[in-house]
Each structure stands twice: as structure tokens, then as C-alpha cells.
PDB file of C-alpha atoms and ligand atoms in Angstrom:
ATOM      1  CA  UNK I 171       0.000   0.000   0.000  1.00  0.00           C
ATOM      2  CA  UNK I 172       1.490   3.841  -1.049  1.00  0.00           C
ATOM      3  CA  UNK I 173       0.753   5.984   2.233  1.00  0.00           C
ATOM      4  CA  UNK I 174       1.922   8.687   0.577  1.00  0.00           C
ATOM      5  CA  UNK I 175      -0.524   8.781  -1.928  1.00  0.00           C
ATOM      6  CA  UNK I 176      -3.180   8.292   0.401  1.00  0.00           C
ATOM      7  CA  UNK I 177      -2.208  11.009   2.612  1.00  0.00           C
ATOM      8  CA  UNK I 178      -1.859  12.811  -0.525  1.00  0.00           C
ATOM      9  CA  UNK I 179      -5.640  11.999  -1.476  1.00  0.00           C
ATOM     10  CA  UNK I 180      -6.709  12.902   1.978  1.00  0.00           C
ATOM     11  CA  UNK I 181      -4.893  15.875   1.748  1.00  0.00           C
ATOM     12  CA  UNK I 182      -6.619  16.788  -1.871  1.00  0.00           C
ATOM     13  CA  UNK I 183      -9.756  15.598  -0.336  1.00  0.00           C
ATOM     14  CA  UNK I 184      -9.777  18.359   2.894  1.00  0.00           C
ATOM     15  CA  UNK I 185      -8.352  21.406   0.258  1.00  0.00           C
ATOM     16  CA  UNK I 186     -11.330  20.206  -1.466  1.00  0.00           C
ATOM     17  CA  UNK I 187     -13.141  21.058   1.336  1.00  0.00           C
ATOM     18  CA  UNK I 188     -11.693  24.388   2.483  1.00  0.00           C
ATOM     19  CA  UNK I 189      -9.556  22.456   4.953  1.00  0.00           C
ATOM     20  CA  UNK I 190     -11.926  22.676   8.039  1.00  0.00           C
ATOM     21  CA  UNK I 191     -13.103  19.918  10.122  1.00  0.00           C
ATOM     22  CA  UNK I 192     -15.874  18.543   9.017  1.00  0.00           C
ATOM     23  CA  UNK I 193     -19.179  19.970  10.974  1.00  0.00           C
ATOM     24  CA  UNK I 194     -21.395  17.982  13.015  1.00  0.00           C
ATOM     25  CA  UNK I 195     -24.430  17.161  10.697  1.00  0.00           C
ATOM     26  CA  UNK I 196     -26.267  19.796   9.964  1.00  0.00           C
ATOM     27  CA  UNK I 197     -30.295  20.250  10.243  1.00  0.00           C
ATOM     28  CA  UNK I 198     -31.042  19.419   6.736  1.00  0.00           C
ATOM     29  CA  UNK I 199     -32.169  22.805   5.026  1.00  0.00           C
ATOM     30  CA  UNK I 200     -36.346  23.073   4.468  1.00  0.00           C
ATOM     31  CA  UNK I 201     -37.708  23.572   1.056  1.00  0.00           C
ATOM     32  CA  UNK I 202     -38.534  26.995   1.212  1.00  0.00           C
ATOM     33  CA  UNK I 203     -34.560  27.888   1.897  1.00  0.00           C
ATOM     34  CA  UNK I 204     -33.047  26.164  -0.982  1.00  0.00           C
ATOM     35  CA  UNK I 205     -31.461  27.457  -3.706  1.00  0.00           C
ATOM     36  CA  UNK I 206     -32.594  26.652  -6.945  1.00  0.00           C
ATOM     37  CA  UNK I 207     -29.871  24.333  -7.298  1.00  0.00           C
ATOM     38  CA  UNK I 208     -30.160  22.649  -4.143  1.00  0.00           C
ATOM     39  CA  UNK I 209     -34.049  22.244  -5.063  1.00  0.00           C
ATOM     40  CA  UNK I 210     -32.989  20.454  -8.253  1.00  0.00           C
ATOM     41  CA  UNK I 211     -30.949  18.149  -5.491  1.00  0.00           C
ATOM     42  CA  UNK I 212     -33.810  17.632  -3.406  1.00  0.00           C
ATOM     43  CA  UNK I 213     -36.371  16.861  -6.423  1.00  0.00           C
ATOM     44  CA  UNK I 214     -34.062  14.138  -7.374  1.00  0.00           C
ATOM     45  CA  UNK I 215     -32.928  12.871  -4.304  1.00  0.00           C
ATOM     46  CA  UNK I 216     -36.034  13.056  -2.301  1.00  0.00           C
ATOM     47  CA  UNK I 217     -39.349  13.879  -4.478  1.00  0.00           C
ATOM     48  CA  UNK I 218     -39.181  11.792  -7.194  1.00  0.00           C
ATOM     49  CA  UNK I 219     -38.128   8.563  -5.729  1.00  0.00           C
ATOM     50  CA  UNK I 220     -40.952   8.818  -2.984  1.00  0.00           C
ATOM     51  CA  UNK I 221     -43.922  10.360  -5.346  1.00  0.00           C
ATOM     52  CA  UNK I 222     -43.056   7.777  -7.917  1.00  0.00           C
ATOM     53  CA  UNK I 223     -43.861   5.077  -5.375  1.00  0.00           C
ATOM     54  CA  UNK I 224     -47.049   6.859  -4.436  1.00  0.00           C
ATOM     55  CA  UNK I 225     -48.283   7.087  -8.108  1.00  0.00           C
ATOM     56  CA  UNK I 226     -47.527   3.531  -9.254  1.00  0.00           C
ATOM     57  CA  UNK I 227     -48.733   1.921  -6.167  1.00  0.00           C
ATOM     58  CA  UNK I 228     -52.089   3.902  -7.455  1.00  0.00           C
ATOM     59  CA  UNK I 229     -51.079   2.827 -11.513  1.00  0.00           C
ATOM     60  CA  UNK I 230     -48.368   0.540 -12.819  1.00  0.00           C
ATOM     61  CA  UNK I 231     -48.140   3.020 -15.609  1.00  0.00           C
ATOM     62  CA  UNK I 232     -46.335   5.265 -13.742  1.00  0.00           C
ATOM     63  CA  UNK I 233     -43.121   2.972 -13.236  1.00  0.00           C
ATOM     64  CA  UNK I 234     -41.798   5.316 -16.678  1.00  0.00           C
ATOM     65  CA  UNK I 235     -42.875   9.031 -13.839  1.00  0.00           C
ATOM     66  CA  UNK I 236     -40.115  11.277 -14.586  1.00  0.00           C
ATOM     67  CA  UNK I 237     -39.620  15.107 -14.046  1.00  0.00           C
ATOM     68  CA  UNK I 238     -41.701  15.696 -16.682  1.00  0.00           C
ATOM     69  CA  UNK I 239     -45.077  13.830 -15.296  1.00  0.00           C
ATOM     70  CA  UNK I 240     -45.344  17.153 -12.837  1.00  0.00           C
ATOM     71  CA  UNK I 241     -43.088  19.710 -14.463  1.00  0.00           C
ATOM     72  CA  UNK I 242     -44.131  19.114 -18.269  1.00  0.00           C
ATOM     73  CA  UNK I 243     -42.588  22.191 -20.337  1.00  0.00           C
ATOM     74  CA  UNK I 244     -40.784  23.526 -17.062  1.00  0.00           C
ATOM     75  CA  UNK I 245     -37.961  20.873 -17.509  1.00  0.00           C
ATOM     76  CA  UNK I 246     -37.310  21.536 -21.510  1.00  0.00           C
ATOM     77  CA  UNK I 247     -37.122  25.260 -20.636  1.00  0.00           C
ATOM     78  CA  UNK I 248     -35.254  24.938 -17.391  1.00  0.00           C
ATOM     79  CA  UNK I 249     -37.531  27.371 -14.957  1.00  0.00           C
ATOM     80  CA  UNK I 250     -39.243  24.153 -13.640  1.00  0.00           C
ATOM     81  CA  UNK I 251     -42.484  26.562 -12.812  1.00  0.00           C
ATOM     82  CA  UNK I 252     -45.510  25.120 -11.223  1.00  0.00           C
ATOM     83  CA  UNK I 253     -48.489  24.978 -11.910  1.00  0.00           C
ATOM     84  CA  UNK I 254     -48.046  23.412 -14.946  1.00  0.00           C
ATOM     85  CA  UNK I 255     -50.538  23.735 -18.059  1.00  0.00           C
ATOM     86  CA  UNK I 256     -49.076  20.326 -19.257  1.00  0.00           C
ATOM     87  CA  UNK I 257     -51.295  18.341 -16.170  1.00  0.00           C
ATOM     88  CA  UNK I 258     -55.122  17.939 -17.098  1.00  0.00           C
ATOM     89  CA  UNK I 259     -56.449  21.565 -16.352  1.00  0.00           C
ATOM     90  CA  UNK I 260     -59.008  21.055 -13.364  1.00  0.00           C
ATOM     91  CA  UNK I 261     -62.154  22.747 -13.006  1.00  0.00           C
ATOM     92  CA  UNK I 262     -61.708  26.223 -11.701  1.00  0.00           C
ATOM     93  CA  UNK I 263     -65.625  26.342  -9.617  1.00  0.00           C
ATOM     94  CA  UNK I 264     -66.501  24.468  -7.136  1.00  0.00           C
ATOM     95  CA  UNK I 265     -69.688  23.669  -8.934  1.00  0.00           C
ATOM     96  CA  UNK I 266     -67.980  22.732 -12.027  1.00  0.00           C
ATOM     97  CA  UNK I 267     -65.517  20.472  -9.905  1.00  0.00           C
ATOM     98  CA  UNK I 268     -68.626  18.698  -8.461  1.00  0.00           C
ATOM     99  CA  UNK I 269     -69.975  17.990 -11.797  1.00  0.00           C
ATOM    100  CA  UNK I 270     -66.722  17.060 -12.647  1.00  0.00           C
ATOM    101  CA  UNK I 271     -66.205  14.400 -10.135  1.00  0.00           C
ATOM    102  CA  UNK I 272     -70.156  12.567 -10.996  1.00  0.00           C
ATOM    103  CA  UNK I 273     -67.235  10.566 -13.625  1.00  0.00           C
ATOM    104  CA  UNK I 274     -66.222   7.739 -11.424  1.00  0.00           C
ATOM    105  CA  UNK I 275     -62.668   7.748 -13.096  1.00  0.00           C
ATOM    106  CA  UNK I 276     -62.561  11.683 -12.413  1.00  0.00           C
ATOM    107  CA  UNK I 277     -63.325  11.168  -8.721  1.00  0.00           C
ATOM    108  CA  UNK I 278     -60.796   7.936  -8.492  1.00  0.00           C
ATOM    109  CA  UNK I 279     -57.697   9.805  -9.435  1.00  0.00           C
ATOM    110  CA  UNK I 280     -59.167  12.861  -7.413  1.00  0.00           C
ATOM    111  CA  UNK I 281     -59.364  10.734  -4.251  1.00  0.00           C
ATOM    112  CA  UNK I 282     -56.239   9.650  -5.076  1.00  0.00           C
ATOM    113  CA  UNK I 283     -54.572  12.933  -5.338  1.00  0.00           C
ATOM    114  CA  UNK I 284     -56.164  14.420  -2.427  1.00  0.00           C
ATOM    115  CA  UNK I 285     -55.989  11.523   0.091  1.00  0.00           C
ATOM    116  CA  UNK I 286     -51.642  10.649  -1.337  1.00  0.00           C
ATOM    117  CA  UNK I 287     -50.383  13.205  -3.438  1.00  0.00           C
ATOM    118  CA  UNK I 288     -51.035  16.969  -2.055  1.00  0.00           C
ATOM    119  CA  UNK I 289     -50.816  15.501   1.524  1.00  0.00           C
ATOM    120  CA  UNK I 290     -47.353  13.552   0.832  1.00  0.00           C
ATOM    121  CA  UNK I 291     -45.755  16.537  -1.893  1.00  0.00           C
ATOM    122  CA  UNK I 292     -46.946  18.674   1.037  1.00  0.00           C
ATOM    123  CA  UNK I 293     -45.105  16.569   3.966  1.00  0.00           C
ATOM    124  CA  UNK I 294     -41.732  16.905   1.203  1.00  0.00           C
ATOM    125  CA  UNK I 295     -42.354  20.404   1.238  1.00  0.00           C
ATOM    126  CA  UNK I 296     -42.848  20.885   5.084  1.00  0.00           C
ATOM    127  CA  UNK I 297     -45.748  23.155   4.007  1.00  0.00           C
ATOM    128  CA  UNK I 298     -48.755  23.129   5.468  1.00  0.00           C
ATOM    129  CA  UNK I 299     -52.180  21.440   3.287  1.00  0.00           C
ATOM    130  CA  UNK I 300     -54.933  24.171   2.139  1.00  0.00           C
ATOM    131  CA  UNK I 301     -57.475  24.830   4.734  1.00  0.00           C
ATOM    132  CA  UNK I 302     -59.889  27.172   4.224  1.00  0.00           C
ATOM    133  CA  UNK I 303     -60.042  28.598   8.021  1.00  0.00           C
ATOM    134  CA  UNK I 304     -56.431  27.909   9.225  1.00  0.00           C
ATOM    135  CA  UNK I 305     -54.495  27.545   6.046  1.00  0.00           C
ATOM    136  CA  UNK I 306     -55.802  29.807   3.152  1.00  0.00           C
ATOM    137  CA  UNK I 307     -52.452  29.580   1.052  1.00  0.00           C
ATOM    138  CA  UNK I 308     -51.865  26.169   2.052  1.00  0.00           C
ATOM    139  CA  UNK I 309     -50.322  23.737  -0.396  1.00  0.00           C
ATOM    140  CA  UNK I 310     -53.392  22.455  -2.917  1.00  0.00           C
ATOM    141  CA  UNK I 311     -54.106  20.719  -6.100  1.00  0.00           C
ATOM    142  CA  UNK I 312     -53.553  23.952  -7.698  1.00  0.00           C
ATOM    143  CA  UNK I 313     -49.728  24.480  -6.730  1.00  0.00           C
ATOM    144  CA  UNK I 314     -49.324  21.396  -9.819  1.00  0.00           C
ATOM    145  CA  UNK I 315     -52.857  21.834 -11.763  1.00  0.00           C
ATOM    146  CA  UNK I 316     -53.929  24.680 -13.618  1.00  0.00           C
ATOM    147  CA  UNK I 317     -58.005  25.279 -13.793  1.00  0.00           C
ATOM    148  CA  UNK I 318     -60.294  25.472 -16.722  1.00  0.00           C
ATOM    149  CA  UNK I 319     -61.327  29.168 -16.793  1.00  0.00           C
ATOM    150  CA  UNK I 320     -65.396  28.599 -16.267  1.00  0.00           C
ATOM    151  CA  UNK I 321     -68.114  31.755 -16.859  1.00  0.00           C
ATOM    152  CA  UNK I 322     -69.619  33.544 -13.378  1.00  0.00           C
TER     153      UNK I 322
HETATM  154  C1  LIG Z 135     -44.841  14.717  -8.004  1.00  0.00           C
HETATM  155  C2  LIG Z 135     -44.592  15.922  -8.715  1.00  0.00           C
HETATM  156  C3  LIG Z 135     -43.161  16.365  -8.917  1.00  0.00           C
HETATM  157  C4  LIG Z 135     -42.123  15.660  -9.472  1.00  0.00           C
HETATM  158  C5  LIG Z 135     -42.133  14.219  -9.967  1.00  0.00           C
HETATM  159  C6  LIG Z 135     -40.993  16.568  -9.535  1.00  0.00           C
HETATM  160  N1  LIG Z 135     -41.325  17.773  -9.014  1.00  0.00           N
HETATM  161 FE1  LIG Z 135     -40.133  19.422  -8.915  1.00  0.00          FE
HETATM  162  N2  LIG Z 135     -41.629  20.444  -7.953  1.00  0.00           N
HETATM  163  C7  LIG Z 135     -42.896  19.965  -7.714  1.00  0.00           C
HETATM  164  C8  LIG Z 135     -43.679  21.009  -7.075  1.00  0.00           C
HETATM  165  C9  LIG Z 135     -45.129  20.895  -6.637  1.00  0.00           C
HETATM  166  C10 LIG Z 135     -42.833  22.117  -6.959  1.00  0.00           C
HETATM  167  C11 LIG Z 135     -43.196  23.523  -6.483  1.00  0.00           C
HETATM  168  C12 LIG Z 135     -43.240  23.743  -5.041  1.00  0.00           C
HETATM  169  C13 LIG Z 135     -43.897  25.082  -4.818  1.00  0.00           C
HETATM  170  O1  LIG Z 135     -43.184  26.100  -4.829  1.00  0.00           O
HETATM  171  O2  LIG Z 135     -45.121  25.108  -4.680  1.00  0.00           O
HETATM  172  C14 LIG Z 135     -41.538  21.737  -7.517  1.00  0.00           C
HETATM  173  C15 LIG Z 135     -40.436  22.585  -7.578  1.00  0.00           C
HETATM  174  C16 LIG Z 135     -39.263  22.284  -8.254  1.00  0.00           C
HETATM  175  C17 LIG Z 135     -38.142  23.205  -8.416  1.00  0.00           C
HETATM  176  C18 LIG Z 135     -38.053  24.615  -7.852  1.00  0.00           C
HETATM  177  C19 LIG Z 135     -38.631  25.607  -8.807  1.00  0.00           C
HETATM  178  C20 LIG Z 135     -38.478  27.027  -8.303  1.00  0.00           C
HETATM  179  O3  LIG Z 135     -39.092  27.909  -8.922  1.00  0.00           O
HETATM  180  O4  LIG Z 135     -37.766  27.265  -7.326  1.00  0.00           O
HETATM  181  C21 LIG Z 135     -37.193  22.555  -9.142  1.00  0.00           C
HETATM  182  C22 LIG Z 135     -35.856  23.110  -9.591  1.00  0.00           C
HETATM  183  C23 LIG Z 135     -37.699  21.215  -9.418  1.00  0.00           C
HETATM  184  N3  LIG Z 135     -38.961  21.094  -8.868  1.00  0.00           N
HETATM  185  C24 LIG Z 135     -37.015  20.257 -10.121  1.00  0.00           C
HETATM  186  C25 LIG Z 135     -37.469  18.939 -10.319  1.00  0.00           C
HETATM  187  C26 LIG Z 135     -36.680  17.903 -10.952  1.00  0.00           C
HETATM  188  C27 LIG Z 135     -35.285  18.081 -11.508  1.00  0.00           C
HETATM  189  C28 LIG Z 135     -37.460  16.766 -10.943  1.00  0.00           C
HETATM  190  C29 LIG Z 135     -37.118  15.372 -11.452  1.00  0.00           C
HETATM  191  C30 LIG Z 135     -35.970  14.752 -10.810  1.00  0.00           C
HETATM  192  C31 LIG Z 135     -38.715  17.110 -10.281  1.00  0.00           C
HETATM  193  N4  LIG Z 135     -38.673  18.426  -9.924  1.00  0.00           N
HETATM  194  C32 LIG Z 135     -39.747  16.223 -10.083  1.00  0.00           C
HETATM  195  C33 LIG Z 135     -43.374  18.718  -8.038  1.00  0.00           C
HETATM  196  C34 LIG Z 135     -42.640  17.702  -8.626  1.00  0.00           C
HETATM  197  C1  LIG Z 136     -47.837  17.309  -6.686  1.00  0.00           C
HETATM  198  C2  LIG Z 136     -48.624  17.646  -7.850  1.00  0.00           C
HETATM  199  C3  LIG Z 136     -50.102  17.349  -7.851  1.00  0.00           C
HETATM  200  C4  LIG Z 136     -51.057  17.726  -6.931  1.00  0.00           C
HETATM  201  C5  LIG Z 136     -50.867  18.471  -5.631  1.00  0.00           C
HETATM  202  C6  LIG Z 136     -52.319  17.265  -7.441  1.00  0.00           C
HETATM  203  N1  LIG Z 136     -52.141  16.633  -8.629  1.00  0.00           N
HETATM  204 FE1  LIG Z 136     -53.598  15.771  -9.795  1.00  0.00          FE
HETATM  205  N2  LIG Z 136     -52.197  15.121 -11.098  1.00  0.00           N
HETATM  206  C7  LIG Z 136     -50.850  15.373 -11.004  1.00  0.00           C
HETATM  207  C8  LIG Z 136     -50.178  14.754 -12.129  1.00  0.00           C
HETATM  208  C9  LIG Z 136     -48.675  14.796 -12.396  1.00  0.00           C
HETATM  209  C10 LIG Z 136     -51.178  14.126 -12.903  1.00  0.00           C
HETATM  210  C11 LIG Z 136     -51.030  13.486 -14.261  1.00  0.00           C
HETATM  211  C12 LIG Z 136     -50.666  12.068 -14.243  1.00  0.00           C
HETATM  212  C13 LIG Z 136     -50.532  11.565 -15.676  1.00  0.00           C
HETATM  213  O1  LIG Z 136     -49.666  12.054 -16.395  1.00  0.00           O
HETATM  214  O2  LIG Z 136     -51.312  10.713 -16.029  1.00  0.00           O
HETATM  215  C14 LIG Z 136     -52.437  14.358 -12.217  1.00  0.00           C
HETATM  216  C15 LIG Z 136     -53.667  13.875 -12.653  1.00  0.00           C
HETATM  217  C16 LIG Z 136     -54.877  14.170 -12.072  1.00  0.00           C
HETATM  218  C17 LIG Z 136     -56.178  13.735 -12.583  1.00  0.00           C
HETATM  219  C18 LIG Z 136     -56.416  12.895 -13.823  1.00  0.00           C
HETATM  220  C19 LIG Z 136     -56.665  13.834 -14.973  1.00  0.00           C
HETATM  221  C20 LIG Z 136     -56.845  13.143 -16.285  1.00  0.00           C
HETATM  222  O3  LIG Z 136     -57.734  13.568 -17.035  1.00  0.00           O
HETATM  223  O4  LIG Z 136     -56.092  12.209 -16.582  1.00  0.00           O
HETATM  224  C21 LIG Z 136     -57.129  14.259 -11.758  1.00  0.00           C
HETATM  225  C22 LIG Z 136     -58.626  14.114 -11.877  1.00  0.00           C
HETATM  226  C23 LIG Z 136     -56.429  15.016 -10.726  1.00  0.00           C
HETATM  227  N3  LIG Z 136     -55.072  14.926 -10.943  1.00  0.00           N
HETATM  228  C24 LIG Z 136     -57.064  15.706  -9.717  1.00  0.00           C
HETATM  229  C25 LIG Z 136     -56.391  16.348  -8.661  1.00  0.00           C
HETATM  230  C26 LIG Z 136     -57.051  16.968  -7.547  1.00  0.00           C
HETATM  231  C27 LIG Z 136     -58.553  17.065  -7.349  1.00  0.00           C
HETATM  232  C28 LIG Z 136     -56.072  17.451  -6.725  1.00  0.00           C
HETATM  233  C29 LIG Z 136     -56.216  18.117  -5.373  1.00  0.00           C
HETATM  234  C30 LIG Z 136     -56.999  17.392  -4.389  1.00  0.00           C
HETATM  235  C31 LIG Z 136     -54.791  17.143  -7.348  1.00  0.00           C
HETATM  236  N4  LIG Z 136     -55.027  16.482  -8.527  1.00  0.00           N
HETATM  237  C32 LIG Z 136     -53.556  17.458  -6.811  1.00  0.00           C
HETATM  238  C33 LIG Z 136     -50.210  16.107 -10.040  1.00  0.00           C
HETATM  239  C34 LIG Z 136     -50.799  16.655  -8.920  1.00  0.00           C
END
């Protein structure tokens, strides 16, 4: 075994890391505080593997979920911006929504996403889940889903 060029890789290794010690593990840092780099990190790290497993336990189909099953257009052009127009446009009344849901295929992937995906994309976020008393701008189906514009 060359010690000297493993002292020589360790030595690489802390310039590499500005030479301190290393810190005591950190909290690790909440959504809202990440850059948009470290976002990118987290998506791939943390959100994808864990939503995918939510979505195919709910549809086989989804064993091919990549970026692009939530972000559509944000990935080709980089911004990543949510909501996006590339997930089935929901409803925008309440009425409509209703009406909406008398399709028993409408209301099985809206259970779906209510009861599994806002709450868990919510839990990854460490945001809170709309309420309309305690949580107004709480985290919805309309932080991913655009809505249909409907007449008054
Ligand atoms: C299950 C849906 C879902 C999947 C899959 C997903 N994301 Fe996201 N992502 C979101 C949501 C929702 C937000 C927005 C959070 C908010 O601000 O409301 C977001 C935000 C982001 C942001 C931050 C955008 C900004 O303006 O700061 C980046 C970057 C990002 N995602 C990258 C990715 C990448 C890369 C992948 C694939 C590895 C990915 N996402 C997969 C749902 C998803
Ligand atoms: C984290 C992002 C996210 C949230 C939050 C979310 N959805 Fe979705 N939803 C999706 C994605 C992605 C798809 C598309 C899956 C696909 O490509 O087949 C989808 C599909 C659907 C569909 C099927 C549409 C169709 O015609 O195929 C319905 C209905 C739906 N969502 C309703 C809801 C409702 C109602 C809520 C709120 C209770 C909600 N979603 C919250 C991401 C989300």
C-alpha cells in the first residue's frame, strides 16, 4: 500500500473542502430555503423517488414518472415553474368540480390525489395542506394543476 498517496488523497480531499473539520451534521435545510440548485438536489434525491412510489402503487403506468409527469414544459425550458398547463387543467368552480367528479374515473384519481399526493408533496415540502379557516395559502391541487377558466 502507497501511504503517501493516500495522505496525498486525503490531503486533496480536505483542500477540497476548504480544509476545516468537518461539521457535526447539519439540520437538513427546508424547502422553502433552498437554492434553486439545491431544489434540483432535493427533487431528485427526495421527491421523485418517494412520489413515484405513491403514483404507481395507485397505476403501474407510472413505473416510466419522470420530471416531466409534474413539471411538463418547465424541464425543456429549465424554470421548472408550477403549476403546470401540461397536467389535465381542473375545473376552476366548485360547482364545475362537483360535476366534474359525478365521472367515477374523475373522482378515483381525485381521491387519489387528495388523500396521497397533495398531503405527501406537502409533507416533502414541510408546508402546510390548504385549509380554508387555518391555512388559506396552504399547499393544494392547484400548486401542480392549472383550472379550466369557467363563466360567473
Ligand atoms: C410529483 C410531482 C413532482 C415531481 C415528480 C418533480 N417535481 Fe419538482 N416540484 C414539484 C412542485 C409541486 C414544486 C413547487 C413547489 C412550490 O413552490 O409550490 C416543484 C419545484 C421544483 C423546483 C423549484 C422551482 C423554483 O421555482 O424554485 C425545481 C428546480 C424542481 N422542482 C425540479 C425537479 C426535478 C429536476 C425533478 C425530477 C428529478 C422534479 N422536480 C420532479 C413537483 C414535482
Ligand atoms: C404534486 C402535484 C399534484 C397535486 C398536488 C395534485 N395533482 Fe392531480 N395530477 C398530477 C399529475 C402529475 C397528474 C397526471 C398524471 C398523468 O400524467 O397521467 C395528475 C392527474 C390528475 C387527474 C387525472 C386527470 C386526467 O384527465 O387524466 C385528476 C382528476 C387530478 N389529478 C385531480 C387532482 C385533484 C382534485 C387534486 C387536489 C386534491 C390534485 N389532482 C392534486 C399532479 C398533482
Amino acid at each position: 500500500m502507497n501511504c503517501k498517496r493516500i495522505s496525498m488523497a486525503v490531503c486533496l480531499f480536505v483542500v477540497a473542502c476548504g480544509g476545516e473539520d468537518p461539521e457535526p451534521a447539519a439540520e437538513p435545510t427546508a424547502y422553502k430555503d433552498m437554492s434553486f440548485a439545491e431544489r434540483v438536489v432535493f427533487m431528485n434525491d427526495v421527491v421523485m423517488p418517494e412520489m413515484k412510489e405513491v403514483f404507481v402503487a395507485f397505476d403501474a403506468k407510472f413505473e416510466a414518472m419522470d420530471c416531466t409527469t409534474c413539471h411538463g414544459q418547465g424541464v425543456t425550458d429549465g424554470t421548472y415553474a408550477m403549476p403546470s398547463a401540461q397536467i389535465a387543467p381542473l375545473p376552476g368552480t366548485e360547482e364545475a368540480f362537483l360535476e366534474y367528479v359525478k365521472d367515477p374515473e374523475a373522482a378515483r384519481w381525485s381521491q387519489f390525489m387528495f388523500d396521497e399526493v397533495m398531503t405527501r408533496m406537502a409533507a416533502l415540502l414541510q408546508v402546510p395542506t390548504y385549509n380554508p379557516e387555518t391555512h388559506a395559502e396552504g399547499f393544494s391541487c392547484s400548486n401542480c394543476h392549472t383550472h379550466t377558466v369557467e363563466a360567473p
